[in-house]
């Protein structure tokens, strides 16, 4: 029997860019709730989970970290995100849709999400760009501040679904930041790093991903990697 292969995707900088809609929604939600201008460039947000971004904002503004405050912030952010994305100039990256479609047609290959986005935010972004139907499961930024923790949850999730014998060597994580590479290493999975999200090839190379590509336009190497190794 051919072993199952599972491809887990990051969203921002890997599948798509939201044309700044995500960043604008953070700024607008913070203004609407707390009347404060948040200097986004001072936050460390690329490759970070939404929960960690909210934690950074709360700590900067001295807002207590409580479930109530987080829920209120999340709801406000998601409202702004839906509005901002509808007028965004974002797009999916070249090669992404053909690769998603190719993976979808492969027997014994499955694809899901491993993203720092809140689940609601992921849904808004993917549906806006018509990618929602490619993913039937995922691990999202609501669950943890820490991306390595999300990768561990993803491994648990796929084992629950496909059996405890599933090896992390059957998992391939595609992402655009060092955090994506490191979280794949944290669980012993393969990593494909793409330089579409703002990190350069040499910056990403320093973290030694399994495969490094400028973008997904020529995606045959990804298919060869997934076919040939587990
Ligand atoms: Mg990303």
PDB file of C-alpha atoms and ligand atoms in Angstrom:
ATOM      1  CA  UNK A   1       0.000   0.000   0.000  1.00  0.00           C
ATOM      2  CA  UNK A   2       1.312   3.461  -0.831  1.00  0.00           C
ATOM      3  CA  UNK A   3       1.807   5.447   2.327  1.00  0.00           C
ATOM      4  CA  UNK A   4      -0.339   8.503   2.822  1.00  0.00           C
ATOM      5  CA  UNK A   5       1.311  11.879   2.215  1.00  0.00           C
ATOM      6  CA  UNK A   6       0.051  14.956   3.995  1.00  0.00           C
ATOM      7  CA  UNK A   7       0.860  18.447   2.768  1.00  0.00           C
ATOM      8  CA  UNK A   8       0.255  21.253   5.269  1.00  0.00           C
ATOM      9  CA  UNK A   9       0.105  24.816   4.051  1.00  0.00           C
ATOM     10  CA  UNK A  10       0.849  28.153   5.633  1.00  0.00           C
ATOM     11  CA  UNK A  11      -1.428  30.931   4.293  1.00  0.00           C
ATOM     12  CA  UNK A  12       0.065  34.453   4.285  1.00  0.00           C
ATOM     13  CA  UNK A  13       3.115  34.846   2.106  1.00  0.00           C
ATOM     14  CA  UNK A  14       2.780  31.247   0.881  1.00  0.00           C
ATOM     15  CA  UNK A  15      -0.668  30.775  -0.696  1.00  0.00           C
ATOM     16  CA  UNK A  16      -1.596  34.426  -0.953  1.00  0.00           C
ATOM     17  CA  UNK A  17      -0.999  37.968   0.112  1.00  0.00           C
ATOM     18  CA  UNK A  18      -3.981  39.859   1.395  1.00  0.00           C
ATOM     19  CA  UNK A  19      -2.820  43.225   0.005  1.00  0.00           C
ATOM     20  CA  UNK A  20      -2.332  44.507   3.553  1.00  0.00           C
ATOM     21  CA  UNK A  21      -5.921  43.654   4.588  1.00  0.00           C
ATOM     22  CA  UNK A  22      -4.720  41.612   7.592  1.00  0.00           C
ATOM     23  CA  UNK A  23      -2.454  44.393   8.829  1.00  0.00           C
ATOM     24  CA  UNK A  24      -5.128  47.066   8.284  1.00  0.00           C
ATOM     25  CA  UNK A  25      -7.697  44.972  10.179  1.00  0.00           C
ATOM     26  CA  UNK A  26      -5.331  44.779  13.185  1.00  0.00           C
ATOM     27  CA  UNK A  27      -4.810  48.534  13.156  1.00  0.00           C
ATOM     28  CA  UNK A  28      -8.548  49.257  12.753  1.00  0.00           C
ATOM     29  CA  UNK A  29      -9.648  46.759  15.439  1.00  0.00           C
ATOM     30  CA  UNK A  30      -7.145  48.205  17.911  1.00  0.00           C
ATOM     31  CA  UNK A  31      -8.354  51.726  17.139  1.00  0.00           C
ATOM     32  CA  UNK A  32     -12.034  50.772  17.380  1.00  0.00           C
ATOM     33  CA  UNK A  33     -11.670  48.991  20.720  1.00  0.00           C
ATOM     34  CA  UNK A  34      -8.961  50.967  22.507  1.00  0.00           C
ATOM     35  CA  UNK A  35      -8.647  54.228  20.586  1.00  0.00           C
ATOM     36  CA  UNK A  36      -4.937  53.601  20.079  1.00  0.00           C
ATOM     37  CA  UNK A  37      -2.776  53.638  16.967  1.00  0.00           C
ATOM     38  CA  UNK A  38      -0.674  50.493  16.961  1.00  0.00           C
ATOM     39  CA  UNK A  39       2.712  50.872  15.229  1.00  0.00           C
ATOM     40  CA  UNK A  40       2.634  47.612  13.275  1.00  0.00           C
ATOM     41  CA  UNK A  41       6.224  47.927  12.112  1.00  0.00           C
ATOM     42  CA  UNK A  42       7.276  47.586  15.754  1.00  0.00           C
ATOM     43  CA  UNK A  43       5.451  44.265  16.145  1.00  0.00           C
ATOM     44  CA  UNK A  44       7.046  40.985  15.203  1.00  0.00           C
ATOM     45  CA  UNK A  45       4.242  39.497  13.139  1.00  0.00           C
ATOM     46  CA  UNK A  46       5.586  37.648  10.078  1.00  0.00           C
ATOM     47  CA  UNK A  47       5.195  33.910  10.618  1.00  0.00           C
ATOM     48  CA  UNK A  48       3.686  34.571  14.049  1.00  0.00           C
ATOM     49  CA  UNK A  49       0.342  33.273  15.238  1.00  0.00           C
ATOM     50  CA  UNK A  50      -2.605  35.673  15.512  1.00  0.00           C
ATOM     51  CA  UNK A  51      -2.789  34.863  19.241  1.00  0.00           C
ATOM     52  CA  UNK A  52       0.802  36.001  19.709  1.00  0.00           C
ATOM     53  CA  UNK A  53       0.167  39.202  17.743  1.00  0.00           C
ATOM     54  CA  UNK A  54      -2.822  39.990  19.984  1.00  0.00           C
ATOM     55  CA  UNK A  55      -0.684  39.211  23.034  1.00  0.00           C
ATOM     56  CA  UNK A  56       1.950  41.709  21.821  1.00  0.00           C
ATOM     57  CA  UNK A  57      -0.741  44.374  21.282  1.00  0.00           C
ATOM     58  CA  UNK A  58      -2.324  43.780  24.696  1.00  0.00           C
ATOM     59  CA  UNK A  59       1.008  43.925  26.451  1.00  0.00           C
ATOM     60  CA  UNK A  60       1.906  47.186  24.675  1.00  0.00           C
ATOM     61  CA  UNK A  61      -1.425  48.781  25.625  1.00  0.00           C
ATOM     62  CA  UNK A  62      -1.604  47.219  29.104  1.00  0.00           C
ATOM     63  CA  UNK A  63      -4.800  45.348  28.294  1.00  0.00           C
ATOM     64  CA  UNK A  64      -5.307  42.344  30.593  1.00  0.00           C
ATOM     65  CA  UNK A  65      -5.119  38.955  28.846  1.00  0.00           C
ATOM     66  CA  UNK A  66      -8.542  37.447  29.503  1.00  0.00           C
ATOM     67  CA  UNK A  67     -10.769  35.191  27.453  1.00  0.00           C
ATOM     68  CA  UNK A  68     -13.354  37.953  27.285  1.00  0.00           C
ATOM     69  CA  UNK A  69     -10.877  40.542  25.965  1.00  0.00           C
ATOM     70  CA  UNK A  70      -9.412  38.125  23.443  1.00  0.00           C
ATOM     71  CA  UNK A  71     -12.850  37.096  22.147  1.00  0.00           C
ATOM     72  CA  UNK A  72     -13.897  40.729  21.811  1.00  0.00           C
ATOM     73  CA  UNK A  73     -10.687  41.578  19.961  1.00  0.00           C
ATOM     74  CA  UNK A  74     -10.963  38.567  17.680  1.00  0.00           C
ATOM     75  CA  UNK A  75     -14.566  39.380  16.716  1.00  0.00           C
ATOM     76  CA  UNK A  76     -13.710  42.985  15.951  1.00  0.00           C
ATOM     77  CA  UNK A  77     -10.603  41.974  13.959  1.00  0.00           C
ATOM     78  CA  UNK A  78     -12.570  39.441  11.893  1.00  0.00           C
ATOM     79  CA  UNK A  79     -15.249  42.031  11.074  1.00  0.00           C
ATOM     80  CA  UNK A  80     -12.605  44.456   9.847  1.00  0.00           C
ATOM     81  CA  UNK A  81     -10.750  41.710   7.986  1.00  0.00           C
ATOM     82  CA  UNK A  82     -13.865  40.736   6.017  1.00  0.00           C
ATOM     83  CA  UNK A  83     -14.395  44.388   5.039  1.00  0.00           C
ATOM     84  CA  UNK A  84     -10.762  45.109   4.232  1.00  0.00           C
ATOM     85  CA  UNK A  85     -10.266  41.990   2.154  1.00  0.00           C
ATOM     86  CA  UNK A  86     -13.270  42.829   0.003  1.00  0.00           C
ATOM     87  CA  UNK A  87     -11.412  45.957  -1.164  1.00  0.00           C
ATOM     88  CA  UNK A  88      -7.914  44.530  -1.053  1.00  0.00           C
ATOM     89  CA  UNK A  89      -5.515  44.283  -3.953  1.00  0.00           C
ATOM     90  CA  UNK A  90      -4.294  40.909  -2.736  1.00  0.00           C
ATOM     91  CA  UNK A  91      -3.756  37.811  -4.850  1.00  0.00           C
ATOM     92  CA  UNK A  92      -2.671  34.205  -4.762  1.00  0.00           C
ATOM     93  CA  UNK A  93       0.928  33.567  -5.787  1.00  0.00           C
ATOM     94  CA  UNK A  94       1.805  32.094  -9.166  1.00  0.00           C
ATOM     95  CA  UNK A  95       1.756  28.321  -9.217  1.00  0.00           C
ATOM     96  CA  UNK A  96      -0.296  27.985  -6.048  1.00  0.00           C
ATOM     97  CA  UNK A  97      -3.622  27.014  -7.605  1.00  0.00           C
ATOM     98  CA  UNK A  98      -2.140  24.530 -10.113  1.00  0.00           C
ATOM     99  CA  UNK A  99      -0.139  22.909  -7.289  1.00  0.00           C
ATOM    100  CA  UNK A 100      -3.192  22.724  -5.003  1.00  0.00           C
ATOM    101  CA  UNK A 101      -5.209  21.141  -7.846  1.00  0.00           C
ATOM    102  CA  UNK A 102      -2.415  18.677  -8.673  1.00  0.00           C
ATOM    103  CA  UNK A 103      -2.120  17.581  -5.036  1.00  0.00           C
ATOM    104  CA  UNK A 104      -5.882  17.235  -4.795  1.00  0.00           C
ATOM    105  CA  UNK A 105      -5.865  14.774  -7.702  1.00  0.00           C
ATOM    106  CA  UNK A 106      -3.129  12.534  -6.263  1.00  0.00           C
ATOM    107  CA  UNK A 107      -4.401   9.337  -4.685  1.00  0.00           C
ATOM    108  CA  UNK A 108      -3.262   9.017  -1.046  1.00  0.00           C
ATOM    109  CA  UNK A 109      -2.217  12.663  -0.809  1.00  0.00           C
ATOM    110  CA  UNK A 110      -4.130  15.011   1.471  1.00  0.00           C
ATOM    111  CA  UNK A 111      -3.715  18.695   2.116  1.00  0.00           C
ATOM    112  CA  UNK A 112      -4.588  20.799   5.101  1.00  0.00           C
ATOM    113  CA  UNK A 113      -3.622  24.051   6.790  1.00  0.00           C
ATOM    114  CA  UNK A 114      -1.013  24.804   9.409  1.00  0.00           C
ATOM    115  CA  UNK A 115      -1.434  28.504   9.933  1.00  0.00           C
ATOM    116  CA  UNK A 116      -1.030  31.165  12.561  1.00  0.00           C
ATOM    117  CA  UNK A 117      -4.295  32.734  11.375  1.00  0.00           C
ATOM    118  CA  UNK A 118      -7.345  32.522  13.609  1.00  0.00           C
ATOM    119  CA  UNK A 119      -9.628  29.897  12.077  1.00  0.00           C
ATOM    120  CA  UNK A 120     -12.184  32.600  11.205  1.00  0.00           C
ATOM    121  CA  UNK A 121      -9.494  34.726   9.545  1.00  0.00           C
ATOM    122  CA  UNK A 122      -8.184  31.781   7.521  1.00  0.00           C
ATOM    123  CA  UNK A 123     -11.699  31.111   6.274  1.00  0.00           C
ATOM    124  CA  UNK A 124     -12.250  34.750   5.249  1.00  0.00           C
ATOM    125  CA  UNK A 125      -8.949  34.908   3.345  1.00  0.00           C
ATOM    126  CA  UNK A 126      -9.243  31.523   1.608  1.00  0.00           C
ATOM    127  CA  UNK A 127     -12.851  32.013   0.583  1.00  0.00           C
ATOM    128  CA  UNK A 128     -12.142  35.466  -0.770  1.00  0.00           C
ATOM    129  CA  UNK A 129      -9.488  33.990  -3.071  1.00  0.00           C
ATOM    130  CA  UNK A 130     -11.533  30.876  -3.932  1.00  0.00           C
ATOM    131  CA  UNK A 131      -9.181  28.428  -2.213  1.00  0.00           C
ATOM    132  CA  UNK A 132     -11.431  27.258   0.634  1.00  0.00           C
ATOM    133  CA  UNK A 133     -12.513  24.038  -1.063  1.00  0.00           C
ATOM    134  CA  UNK A 134      -8.962  22.646  -1.157  1.00  0.00           C
ATOM    135  CA  UNK A 135      -8.780  22.206   2.622  1.00  0.00           C
ATOM    136  CA  UNK A 136     -10.857  19.933   4.798  1.00  0.00           C
ATOM    137  CA  UNK A 137      -8.848  20.252   8.014  1.00  0.00           C
ATOM    138  CA  UNK A 138      -6.302  22.461   9.673  1.00  0.00           C
ATOM    139  CA  UNK A 139      -4.559  23.716  12.764  1.00  0.00           C
ATOM    140  CA  UNK A 140      -5.046  27.394  13.501  1.00  0.00           C
ATOM    141  CA  UNK A 141      -3.599  30.257  15.529  1.00  0.00           C
ATOM    142  CA  UNK A 142      -6.491  30.239  18.010  1.00  0.00           C
ATOM    143  CA  UNK A 143      -4.946  27.166  19.621  1.00  0.00           C
ATOM    144  CA  UNK A 144      -1.581  28.503  20.672  1.00  0.00           C
ATOM    145  CA  UNK A 145       0.817  31.449  20.638  1.00  0.00           C
ATOM    146  CA  UNK A 146       3.574  29.181  19.509  1.00  0.00           C
ATOM    147  CA  UNK A 147       3.914  27.811  15.994  1.00  0.00           C
ATOM    148  CA  UNK A 148       5.894  24.739  17.110  1.00  0.00           C
ATOM    149  CA  UNK A 149       2.958  23.920  19.369  1.00  0.00           C
ATOM    150  CA  UNK A 150       0.616  24.252  16.359  1.00  0.00           C
ATOM    151  CA  UNK A 151       2.794  21.778  14.446  1.00  0.00           C
ATOM    152  CA  UNK A 152       2.551  19.316  17.343  1.00  0.00           C
ATOM    153  CA  UNK A 153      -1.251  19.743  17.342  1.00  0.00           C
ATOM    154  CA  UNK A 154      -1.291  19.164  13.573  1.00  0.00           C
ATOM    155  CA  UNK A 155       0.621  15.893  14.018  1.00  0.00           C
ATOM    156  CA  UNK A 156      -1.837  14.808  16.719  1.00  0.00           C
ATOM    157  CA  UNK A 157      -4.755  15.755  14.503  1.00  0.00           C
ATOM    158  CA  UNK A 158      -3.542  13.755  11.496  1.00  0.00           C
ATOM    159  CA  UNK A 159      -2.737  10.756  13.726  1.00  0.00           C
ATOM    160  CA  UNK A 160      -6.231  10.875  15.174  1.00  0.00           C
ATOM    161  CA  UNK A 161      -7.585  10.936  11.651  1.00  0.00           C
ATOM    162  CA  UNK A 162      -5.299   8.447   9.891  1.00  0.00           C
ATOM    163  CA  UNK A 163      -3.860   6.348  12.698  1.00  0.00           C
ATOM    164  CA  UNK A 164      -1.182   6.553  15.370  1.00  0.00           C
ATOM    165  CA  UNK A 165       1.345   4.787  13.121  1.00  0.00           C
ATOM    166  CA  UNK A 166       1.527   7.833  10.862  1.00  0.00           C
ATOM    167  CA  UNK A 167       5.122   9.050  10.783  1.00  0.00           C
ATOM    168  CA  UNK A 168       6.094  12.755  10.793  1.00  0.00           C
ATOM    169  CA  UNK A 169       8.147  11.807   7.677  1.00  0.00           C
ATOM    170  CA  UNK A 170       4.790  11.573   5.857  1.00  0.00           C
ATOM    171  CA  UNK A 171       4.215  15.287   6.531  1.00  0.00           C
ATOM    172  CA  UNK A 172       5.397  18.125   4.272  1.00  0.00           C
ATOM    173  CA  UNK A 173       5.006  21.702   5.478  1.00  0.00           C
ATOM    174  CA  UNK A 174       5.035  24.555   2.967  1.00  0.00           C
ATOM    175  CA  UNK A 175       5.705  28.046   4.320  1.00  0.00           C
ATOM    176  CA  UNK A 176       7.474  31.347   3.765  1.00  0.00           C
ATOM    177  CA  UNK A 177       9.235  32.151   7.051  1.00  0.00           C
ATOM    178  CA  UNK A 178      11.932  30.662   9.300  1.00  0.00           C
ATOM    179  CA  UNK A 179       9.138  29.855  11.796  1.00  0.00           C
ATOM    180  CA  UNK A 180       7.544  27.504   9.253  1.00  0.00           C
ATOM    181  CA  UNK A 181      10.855  25.681   8.739  1.00  0.00           C
ATOM    182  CA  UNK A 182      11.526  25.465  12.470  1.00  0.00           C
ATOM    183  CA  UNK A 183       8.078  24.114  13.312  1.00  0.00           C
ATOM    184  CA  UNK A 184       8.504  21.365  10.672  1.00  0.00           C
ATOM    185  CA  UNK A 185      11.827  20.440  12.282  1.00  0.00           C
ATOM    186  CA  UNK A 186      10.190  20.484  15.733  1.00  0.00           C
ATOM    187  CA  UNK A 187       8.007  17.538  14.737  1.00  0.00           C
ATOM    188  CA  UNK A 188      10.442  15.823  12.344  1.00  0.00           C
ATOM    189  CA  UNK A 189       8.508  16.701   9.181  1.00  0.00           C
ATOM    190  CA  UNK A 190       9.892  17.858   5.819  1.00  0.00           C
ATOM    191  CA  UNK A 191       9.789  21.568   4.994  1.00  0.00           C
ATOM    192  CA  UNK A 192       9.421  23.414   1.718  1.00  0.00           C
ATOM    193  CA  UNK A 193      10.335  27.081   2.064  1.00  0.00           C
ATOM    194  CA  UNK A 194       9.243  29.641  -0.537  1.00  0.00           C
ATOM    195  CA  UNK A 195      10.655  33.145  -0.820  1.00  0.00           C
ATOM    196  CA  UNK A 196       7.338  34.765  -1.770  1.00  0.00           C
ATOM    197  CA  UNK A 197       6.494  36.296   1.603  1.00  0.00           C
ATOM    198  CA  UNK A 198       9.321  38.732   2.177  1.00  0.00           C
ATOM    199  CA  UNK A 199      12.172  36.546   3.447  1.00  0.00           C
ATOM    200  CA  UNK A 200      14.902  36.131   0.844  1.00  0.00           C
ATOM    201  CA  UNK A 201      16.279  32.804  -0.368  1.00  0.00           C
ATOM    202  CA  UNK A 202      19.497  33.338   1.588  1.00  0.00           C
ATOM    203  CA  UNK A 203      17.642  34.270   4.803  1.00  0.00           C
ATOM    204  CA  UNK A 204      15.545  31.105   4.498  1.00  0.00           C
ATOM    205  CA  UNK A 205      18.548  28.953   3.525  1.00  0.00           C
ATOM    206  CA  UNK A 206      20.160  29.747   6.880  1.00  0.00           C
ATOM    207  CA  UNK A 207      17.393  27.694   8.551  1.00  0.00           C
ATOM    208  CA  UNK A 208      18.082  24.670   6.317  1.00  0.00           C
ATOM    209  CA  UNK A 209      14.677  23.734   4.939  1.00  0.00           C
ATOM    210  CA  UNK A 210      14.388  20.373   3.141  1.00  0.00           C
ATOM    211  CA  UNK A 211      13.654  22.279  -0.073  1.00  0.00           C
ATOM    212  CA  UNK A 212      13.977  25.962  -0.911  1.00  0.00           C
ATOM    213  CA  UNK A 213      12.239  27.606  -3.881  1.00  0.00           C
ATOM    214  CA  UNK A 214      11.872  31.208  -5.066  1.00  0.00           C
ATOM    215  CA  UNK A 215       8.135  30.553  -5.597  1.00  0.00           C
ATOM    216  CA  UNK A 216       5.790  27.735  -6.605  1.00  0.00           C
ATOM    217  CA  UNK A 217       5.611  28.520 -10.300  1.00  0.00           C
ATOM    218  CA  UNK A 218       7.853  25.537 -11.132  1.00  0.00           C
ATOM    219  CA  UNK A 219       6.422  23.141  -8.595  1.00  0.00           C
ATOM    220  CA  UNK A 220       7.660  19.790 -10.002  1.00  0.00           C
ATOM    221  CA  UNK A 221      10.436  19.561  -7.378  1.00  0.00           C
ATOM    222  CA  UNK A 222       7.769  19.703  -4.658  1.00  0.00           C
ATOM    223  CA  UNK A 223       5.922  16.774  -6.239  1.00  0.00           C
ATOM    224  CA  UNK A 224       9.187  14.842  -6.572  1.00  0.00           C
ATOM    225  CA  UNK A 225      10.008  15.472  -2.916  1.00  0.00           C
ATOM    226  CA  UNK A 226       6.612  14.340  -1.707  1.00  0.00           C
ATOM    227  CA  UNK A 227       6.642  11.259  -3.971  1.00  0.00           C
ATOM    228  CA  UNK A 228      10.151  10.210  -3.197  1.00  0.00           C
ATOM    229  CA  UNK A 229      10.530  10.639   0.536  1.00  0.00           C
ATOM    230  CA  UNK A 230       8.681   9.872   3.683  1.00  0.00           C
TER     231      UNK A 230
HETATM  232 MG1  LIG B   1       3.382  32.937   6.230  1.00  0.00          MG
END
